[in-house]
Amino acid sequence: MSQGIVYVTRRERFNAAHKLWNPGWDDTKNLAVFGKCANPNWHGHNYELFVTVKGIPDPDTGYCIDLKVLSEIIEEKVISQMDHKNLNLDVPFMTGKLTSCENVAIAIWDQLAEGLKGQSCQLHAVKVYETENSIVEYFGGH
Amino acid sequence: MSQGIVYVTRRERFNAAHKLWNPGWDDTKNLAVFGKCANPNWHGHNYELFVTVKGIPDPDTGYCIDLKVLSEIIEEKVISQMDHKNLNLDVPFMTGKLTSCENVAIAIWDQLAEGLKGQSCQLHAVKVYETENSIVEYFGGH
Amino acid sequence: MSQGIVYVTRRERFNAAHKLWNPGWDDTKNLAVFGKCANPNWHGHNYELFVTVKGIPDPDTGYCIDLKVLSEIIEEKVISQMDHKNLNLDVPFMTGKLTSCENVAIAIWDQLAEGLKGQSCQLHAVKVYETENSIVEYFGGH
Amino acid sequence: MSQGIVYVTRRERFNAAHKLWNPGWDDTKNLAVFGKCANPNWHGHNYELFVTVKGIPDPDTGYCIDLKVLSEIIEEKVISQMDHKNLNLDVPFMTGKLTSCENVAIAIWDQLAEGLKGQSCQLHAVKVYETENSIVEYFGGH
Amino acid sequence: MSQGIVYVTRRERFNAAHKLWNPGWDDTKNLAVFGKCANPNWHGHNYELFVTVKGIPDPDTGYCIDLKVLSEIIEEKVISQMDHKNLNLDVPFMTGKLTSCENVAIAIWDQLAEGLKGQSCQLHAVKVYETENSIVEYFGGH
Amino acid sequence: MSQGIVYVTRRERFNAAHKLWNPGWDDTKNLAVFGKCANPNWHGHNYELFVTVKGIPDPDTGYCIDLKVLSEIIEEKVISQMDHKNLNLDVPFMTGKLTSCENVAIAIWDQLAEGLKGQSCQLHAVKVYETENSIVEYFGGH
């Protein structure tokens, strides 16, 4: 059997409200730039989240990571804090950030990089579907 | 060619914020009954809407209804009023109603029954996906 | 175990070219009524077909119908004649018919009603997806 | 607001092994009739289950049924007994039944009809996807 | 917040007719090589297109690119020229090219590389689904 | 037209039974580590397989590889050996391996690397969906 890095992905979902709003701008500019995404009373999405880790399968289990463990880490670090919440108001790790899908993906990456410390596999990618037509992927940074 | 009623369905989508909240109850009861769906700062969904009309195809066009026409009626009566809105605060035809998926489907039916007056086909069904796991269908009432 | 009618559905697919064009009208009227669907050089679709039959499961097999048999009937009566074809030019049972999705569904029904003669189950519904947003369903006529 | 019956559907999933095998037949006949579905060492599926109930929304909640309650009933009566099981060997309510998708749907109906007793809504439909191409729907019997 | 390249994807769709046909070959060879894809009267597909760009989110908007802008570029450079068209006959930028899904993806890349000039993000990938089973991805060349 | 590597993906499916079980461990440890995945009487899945090859399109056909050829190779090397089988008992190339999704993907890679010898394109990726929430991807090793 060939041996190489294996990539394992877990899908999770959360439903949240948000709006795109730059607090440094007045209402007119926010509405001009963000359009209907700046609706003052919020709108929302069914976010679909794909978390990918990479590693070498453990010979005793055949697992890179037990998906129950990965799912629990995602639950603790992301879903329990974002599901049925307002991303602008309720989520500590989004404070002070524009809730664009780009920033949501980066923030989830940072949460999971923290949550996966001590695991034998490494975080590889965070992919967030805001809608079926709008998708963001992040592979970490510095 | 056999002749019978044909059912034509158009899918549309809208993204909205809402919460489940009975104004006649205090916070404790709302949270007890609706759980995380009662989060005070809202949550939201990508709603998927399937509108079905029924009729006999016109021999000149082969259409029960021109789907461009159906799509425009749905846009005017539903999407333009619900997309990127707060269902509890921003939607005139939801005023005073609990925004359960059941009530959303009934309200959309009533909007479309109005919008389809004068068309040769009849409204048959409104199907609303709140999530991939939660679906409501309504066929009208009295 | 309760006993009642069971509905069994088989999904099949075909890819075809077509255009909407009423030969009794001139070009101007065809383009006015059918818009881009009347493009003279055709366009096309991945049609998705759901065929539903109904019956009582055979106590020896647990089947209303062997889905291999249903699939072969659909293949012979529909897919082999429509897949990778031009619905306006290549399909004998569409001759002289406008290739609206409504008429495609009716014509498929008629083909399958013929093909299912002698089976112990009955044709119940033909559902055709022209796109993910445009769907037609037919339950037969007279 | 119009008033009529509302249909509410919950999707659940379970992964199970099974084979099609009539114990009254010898191996040759089983393989002749059921083909690869009779593989002696089993095969399996990701079953997708759509349970539909119908009723009038409660004016205080907007719900026909709290989907958490419906989900718990499905979990207790179906998922906990079928998920990660062998449908032929491990599921008490399938004992002595051929595990065709037709019989799986009927057996799930009977389980849920029992489980929904005392609820204000009624069971309307059980829909089971054995694969993306093979679907069975049951509306009860006598 | 970590900082790195973010990948943003927009899904669009177009419905088109085509056939696989090498004008340097006679009919016999075309049919032998391309089979039913060489049907003289064309066939067609619902093409699904995923366009991915990469960049660093703008601190004022949280966007790599405003998806409305990306969508308009795709509309102008691709969809308006391919949707409801014949890829072999109607599309200037496909002239003289075999309309395999590989060539469709490359041609769309070239169109979008041109269309994205002057944007702060870069084209990363073009992914084209010809059917649910047949997918091509292109990341550019020289 | 730009020239670069093109990636072509074919989706195939197979339905199989399996269990996670380390023969070097006793029952208690297997159940403790693998939970319900260790159910002694097996469970199963609808596996979805995406095979990606890469290459330069042939100027005469526009193909990296004829997808009929790729599909036949996958059929011979993978589907015919895994579909409607028990992955632990019936599949020669899984003998002695834990049937985790990671190992299934690696084993399929090795089968296809063998099957694609002599083709002008190269195997790039094997992606296996065990469920809609659990996905493994492998790009080869040494």
mmCIF file with all atom_site columns, N, CA and C in Angstrom, chain F residues 40-71:
data_model
loop_
_atom_site.group_PDB
_atom_site.id
_atom_site.type_symbol
_atom_site.label_atom_id
_atom_site.label_alt_id
_atom_site.label_comp_id
_atom_site.label_asym_id
_atom_site.label_entity_id
_atom_site.label_seq_id
_atom_site.pdbx_PDB_ins_code
_atom_site.Cartn_x
_atom_site.Cartn_y
_atom_site.Cartn_z
_atom_site.occupancy
_atom_site.B_iso_or_equiv
_atom_site.pdbx_formal_charge
_atom_site.auth_seq_id
_atom_site.auth_comp_id
_atom_site.auth_asym_id
_atom_site.auth_atom_id
_atom_site.pdbx_PDB_model_num
ATOM 1  N N  . PRO F 1 40 ? -20.815 -5.792 15.140  1.00 0.00 ? 40 PRO F N  1
ATOM 2  C CA . PRO F 1 40 ? -20.322 -7.088 14.629  1.00 0.00 ? 40 PRO F CA 1
ATOM 3  C C  . PRO F 1 40 ? -20.993 -7.535 13.329  1.00 0.00 ? 40 PRO F C  1
ATOM 4  N N  . ASN F 1 41 ? -22.269 -7.243 13.174  1.00 0.00 ? 41 ASN F N  1
ATOM 5  C CA . ASN F 1 41 ? -22.995 -7.671 11.973  1.00 0.00 ? 41 ASN F CA 1
ATOM 6  C C  . ASN F 1 41 ? -22.906 -6.668 10.824  1.00 0.00 ? 41 ASN F C  1
ATOM 7  N N  . TRP F 1 42 ? -21.926 -5.774 10.896  1.00 0.00 ? 42 TRP F N  1
ATOM 8  C CA . TRP F 1 42 ? -21.664 -4.856 9.781   1.00 0.00 ? 42 TRP F CA 1
ATOM 9  C C  . TRP F 1 42 ? -22.654 -3.697 9.723   1.00 0.00 ? 42 TRP F C  1
ATOM 10 N N  . HIS F 1 43 ? -22.252 -2.673 8.996   1.00 0.00 ? 43 HIS F N  1
ATOM 11 C CA . HIS F 1 43 ? -23.171 -1.634 8.514   1.00 0.00 ? 43 HIS F CA 1
ATOM 12 C C  . HIS F 1 43 ? -22.711 -1.328 7.092   1.00 0.00 ? 43 HIS F C  1
ATOM 13 N N  . GLY F 1 44 ? -23.168 -0.257 6.486   1.00 0.00 ? 44 GLY F N  1
ATOM 14 C CA . GLY F 1 44 ? -22.748 -0.028 5.100   1.00 0.00 ? 44 GLY F CA 1
ATOM 15 C C  . GLY F 1 44 ? -22.949 1.397  4.656   1.00 0.00 ? 44 GLY F C  1
ATOM 16 N N  . HIS F 1 45 ? -22.508 1.662  3.451   1.00 0.00 ? 45 HIS F N  1
ATOM 17 C CA . HIS F 1 45 ? -22.549 3.019  2.911   1.00 0.00 ? 45 HIS F CA 1
ATOM 18 C C  . HIS F 1 45 ? -22.790 3.005  1.398   1.00 0.00 ? 45 HIS F C  1
ATOM 19 N N  . ASN F 1 46 ? -23.336 4.125  0.920   1.00 0.00 ? 46 ASN F N  1
ATOM 20 C CA . ASN F 1 46 ? -23.253 4.472  -0.489  1.00 0.00 ? 46 ASN F CA 1
ATOM 21 C C  . ASN F 1 46 ? -21.984 5.302  -0.672  1.00 0.00 ? 46 ASN F C  1
ATOM 22 N N  . TYR F 1 47 ? -20.922 4.682  -1.099  1.00 0.00 ? 47 TYR F N  1
ATOM 23 C CA . TYR F 1 47 ? -19.679 5.421  -1.315  1.00 0.00 ? 47 TYR F CA 1
ATOM 24 C C  . TYR F 1 47 ? -19.747 6.179  -2.642  1.00 0.00 ? 47 TYR F C  1
ATOM 25 N N  . GLU F 1 48 ? -19.291 7.433  -2.598  1.00 0.00 ? 48 GLU F N  1
ATOM 26 C CA . GLU F 1 48 ? -19.215 8.241  -3.811  1.00 0.00 ? 48 GLU F CA 1
ATOM 27 C C  . GLU F 1 48 ? -17.737 8.486  -4.085  1.00 0.00 ? 48 GLU F C  1
ATOM 28 N N  . LEU F 1 49 ? -17.317 8.202  -5.304  1.00 0.00 ? 49 LEU F N  1
ATOM 29 C CA . LEU F 1 49 ? -15.889 8.232  -5.642  1.00 0.00 ? 49 LEU F CA 1
ATOM 30 C C  . LEU F 1 49 ? -15.652 9.236  -6.755  1.00 0.00 ? 49 LEU F C  1
ATOM 31 N N  . PHE F 1 50 ? -14.724 10.167 -6.526  1.00 0.00 ? 50 PHE F N  1
ATOM 32 C CA . PHE F 1 50 ? -14.316 11.125 -7.558  1.00 0.00 ? 50 PHE F CA 1
ATOM 33 C C  . PHE F 1 50 ? -12.854 10.853 -7.896  1.00 0.00 ? 50 PHE F C  1
ATOM 34 N N  . VAL F 1 51 ? -12.608 10.462 -9.146  1.00 0.00 ? 51 VAL F N  1
ATOM 35 C CA . VAL F 1 51 ? -11.253 10.166 -9.601  1.00 0.00 ? 51 VAL F CA 1
ATOM 36 C C  . VAL F 1 51 ? -10.798 11.288 -10.528 1.00 0.00 ? 51 VAL F C  1
ATOM 37 N N  . THR F 1 52 ? -9.664  11.911 -10.181 1.00 0.00 ? 52 THR F N  1
ATOM 38 C CA . THR F 1 52 ? -9.151  13.024 -10.991 1.00 0.00 ? 52 THR F CA 1
ATOM 39 C C  . THR F 1 52 ? -7.839  12.629 -11.659 1.00 0.00 ? 52 THR F C  1
ATOM 40 N N  . VAL F 1 53 ? -7.773  12.833 -12.971 1.00 0.00 ? 53 VAL F N  1
ATOM 41 C CA . VAL F 1 53 ? -6.521  12.658 -13.719 1.00 0.00 ? 53 VAL F CA 1
ATOM 42 C C  . VAL F 1 53 ? -6.120  14.013 -14.287 1.00 0.00 ? 53 VAL F C  1
ATOM 43 N N  . LYS F 1 54 ? -4.848  14.148 -14.623 1.00 0.00 ? 54 LYS F N  1
ATOM 44 C CA . LYS F 1 54 ? -4.361  15.415 -15.177 1.00 0.00 ? 54 LYS F CA 1
ATOM 45 C C  . LYS F 1 54 ? -3.532  15.168 -16.425 1.00 0.00 ? 54 LYS F C  1
ATOM 46 N N  . GLY F 1 55 ? -3.547  16.141 -17.320 1.00 0.00 ? 55 GLY F N  1
ATOM 47 C CA . GLY F 1 55 ? -2.782  15.998 -18.556 1.00 0.00 ? 55 GLY F CA 1
ATOM 48 C C  . GLY F 1 55 ? -3.042  17.184 -19.468 1.00 0.00 ? 55 GLY F C  1
ATOM 49 N N  . ILE F 1 56 ? -2.531  17.072 -20.674 1.00 0.00 ? 56 ILE F N  1
ATOM 50 C CA . ILE F 1 56 ? -2.721  18.104 -21.694 1.00 0.00 ? 56 ILE F CA 1
ATOM 51 C C  . ILE F 1 56 ? -3.727  17.552 -22.704 1.00 0.00 ? 56 ILE F C  1
ATOM 52 N N  . PRO F 1 57 ? -4.774  18.310 -23.034 1.00 0.00 ? 57 PRO F N  1
ATOM 53 C CA . PRO F 1 57 ? -5.753  17.797 -23.999 1.00 0.00 ? 57 PRO F CA 1
ATOM 54 C C  . PRO F 1 57 ? -5.107  17.459 -25.346 1.00 0.00 ? 57 PRO F C  1
ATOM 55 N N  . ASP F 1 58 ? -5.493  16.334 -25.881 1.00 0.00 ? 58 ASP F N  1
ATOM 56 C CA . ASP F 1 58 ? -5.074  15.912 -27.222 1.00 0.00 ? 58 ASP F CA 1
ATOM 57 C C  . ASP F 1 58 ? -5.676  16.882 -28.247 1.00 0.00 ? 58 ASP F C  1
ATOM 58 N N  . PRO F 1 59 ? -4.870  17.469 -29.142 1.00 0.00 ? 59 PRO F N  1
ATOM 59 C CA . PRO F 1 59 ? -5.439  18.449 -30.084 1.00 0.00 ? 59 PRO F CA 1
ATOM 60 C C  . PRO F 1 59 ? -6.489  17.849 -31.037 1.00 0.00 ? 59 PRO F C  1
ATOM 61 N N  . ASP F 1 60 ? -6.465  16.562 -31.269 1.00 0.00 ? 60 ASP F N  1
ATOM 62 C CA . ASP F 1 60 ? -7.441  15.942 -32.186 1.00 0.00 ? 60 ASP F CA 1
ATOM 63 C C  . ASP F 1 60 ? -8.798  15.675 -31.543 1.00 0.00 ? 60 ASP F C  1
ATOM 64 N N  . THR F 1 61 ? -8.816  15.495 -30.221 1.00 0.00 ? 61 THR F N  1
ATOM 65 C CA . THR F 1 61 ? -10.079 15.151 -29.558 1.00 0.00 ? 61 THR F CA 1
ATOM 66 C C  . THR F 1 61 ? -10.508 16.205 -28.530 1.00 0.00 ? 61 THR F C  1
ATOM 67 N N  . GLY F 1 62 ? -9.572  17.025 -28.082 1.00 0.00 ? 62 GLY F N  1
ATOM 68 C CA . GLY F 1 62 ? -9.879  17.943 -26.991 1.00 0.00 ? 62 GLY F CA 1
ATOM 69 C C  . GLY F 1 62 ? -9.937  17.251 -25.640 1.00 0.00 ? 62 GLY F C  1
ATOM 70 N N  . TYR F 1 63 ? -9.594  15.978 -25.615 1.00 0.00 ? 63 TYR F N  1
ATOM 71 C CA . TYR F 1 63 ? -9.674  15.171 -24.390 1.00 0.00 ? 63 TYR F CA 1
ATOM 72 C C  . TYR F 1 63 ? -8.312  15.027 -23.697 1.00 0.00 ? 63 TYR F C  1
ATOM 73 N N  . CYS F 1 64 ? -8.287  15.111 -22.372 1.00 0.00 ? 64 CYS F N  1
ATOM 74 C CA . CYS F 1 64 ? -7.150  14.564 -21.613 1.00 0.00 ? 64 CYS F CA 1
ATOM 75 C C  . CYS F 1 64 ? -7.223  13.043 -21.656 1.00 0.00 ? 64 CYS F C  1
ATOM 76 N N  . ILE F 1 65 ? -8.425  12.568 -21.445 1.00 0.00 ? 65 ILE F N  1
ATOM 77 C CA . ILE F 1 65 ? -8.686  11.129 -21.533 1.00 0.00 ? 65 ILE F CA 1
ATOM 78 C C  . ILE F 1 65 ? -10.146 11.004 -21.921 1.00 0.00 ? 65 ILE F C  1
ATOM 79 N N  . ASP F 1 66 ? -10.459 10.011 -22.723 1.00 0.00 ? 66 ASP F N  1
ATOM 80 C CA . ASP F 1 66 ? -11.858 9.712  -23.039 1.00 0.00 ? 66 ASP F CA 1
ATOM 81 C C  . ASP F 1 66 ? -12.508 9.224  -21.740 1.00 0.00 ? 66 ASP F C  1
ATOM 82 N N  . LEU F 1 67 ? -13.549 9.910  -21.282 1.00 0.00 ? 67 LEU F N  1
ATOM 83 C CA . LEU F 1 67 ? -14.136 9.532  -19.990 1.00 0.00 ? 67 LEU F CA 1
ATOM 84 C C  . LEU F 1 67 ? -14.751 8.129  -20.030 1.00 0.00 ? 67 LEU F C  1
ATOM 85 N N  . LYS F 1 68 ? -15.104 7.653  -21.221 1.00 0.00 ? 68 LYS F N  1
ATOM 86 C CA . LYS F 1 68 ? -15.556 6.247  -21.308 1.00 0.00 ? 68 LYS F CA 1
ATOM 87 C C  . LYS F 1 68 ? -14.417 5.309  -20.914 1.00 0.00 ? 68 LYS F C  1
ATOM 88 N N  . VAL F 1 69 ? -13.207 5.626  -21.369 1.00 0.00 ? 69 VAL F N  1
ATOM 89 C CA . VAL F 1 69 ? -12.045 4.808  -21.017 1.00 0.00 ? 69 VAL F CA 1
ATOM 90 C C  . VAL F 1 69 ? -11.767 4.900  -19.520 1.00 0.00 ? 69 VAL F C  1
ATOM 91 N N  . LEU F 1 70 ? -11.773 6.113  -18.990 1.00 0.00 ? 70 LEU F N  1
ATOM 92 C CA . LEU F 1 70 ? -11.531 6.274  -17.551 1.00 0.00 ? 70 LEU F CA 1
ATOM 93 C C  . LEU F 1 70 ? -12.587 5.516  -16.745 1.00 0.00 ? 70 LEU F C  1
ATOM 94 N N  . SER F 1 71 ? -13.837 5.629  -17.185 1.00 0.00 ? 71 SER F N  1
ATOM 95 C CA . SER F 1 71 ? -14.918 4.956  -16.477 1.00 0.00 ? 71 SER F CA 1
ATOM 96 C C  . SER F 1 71 ? -14.740 3.434  -16.519 1.00 0.00 ? 71 SER F C  1
#
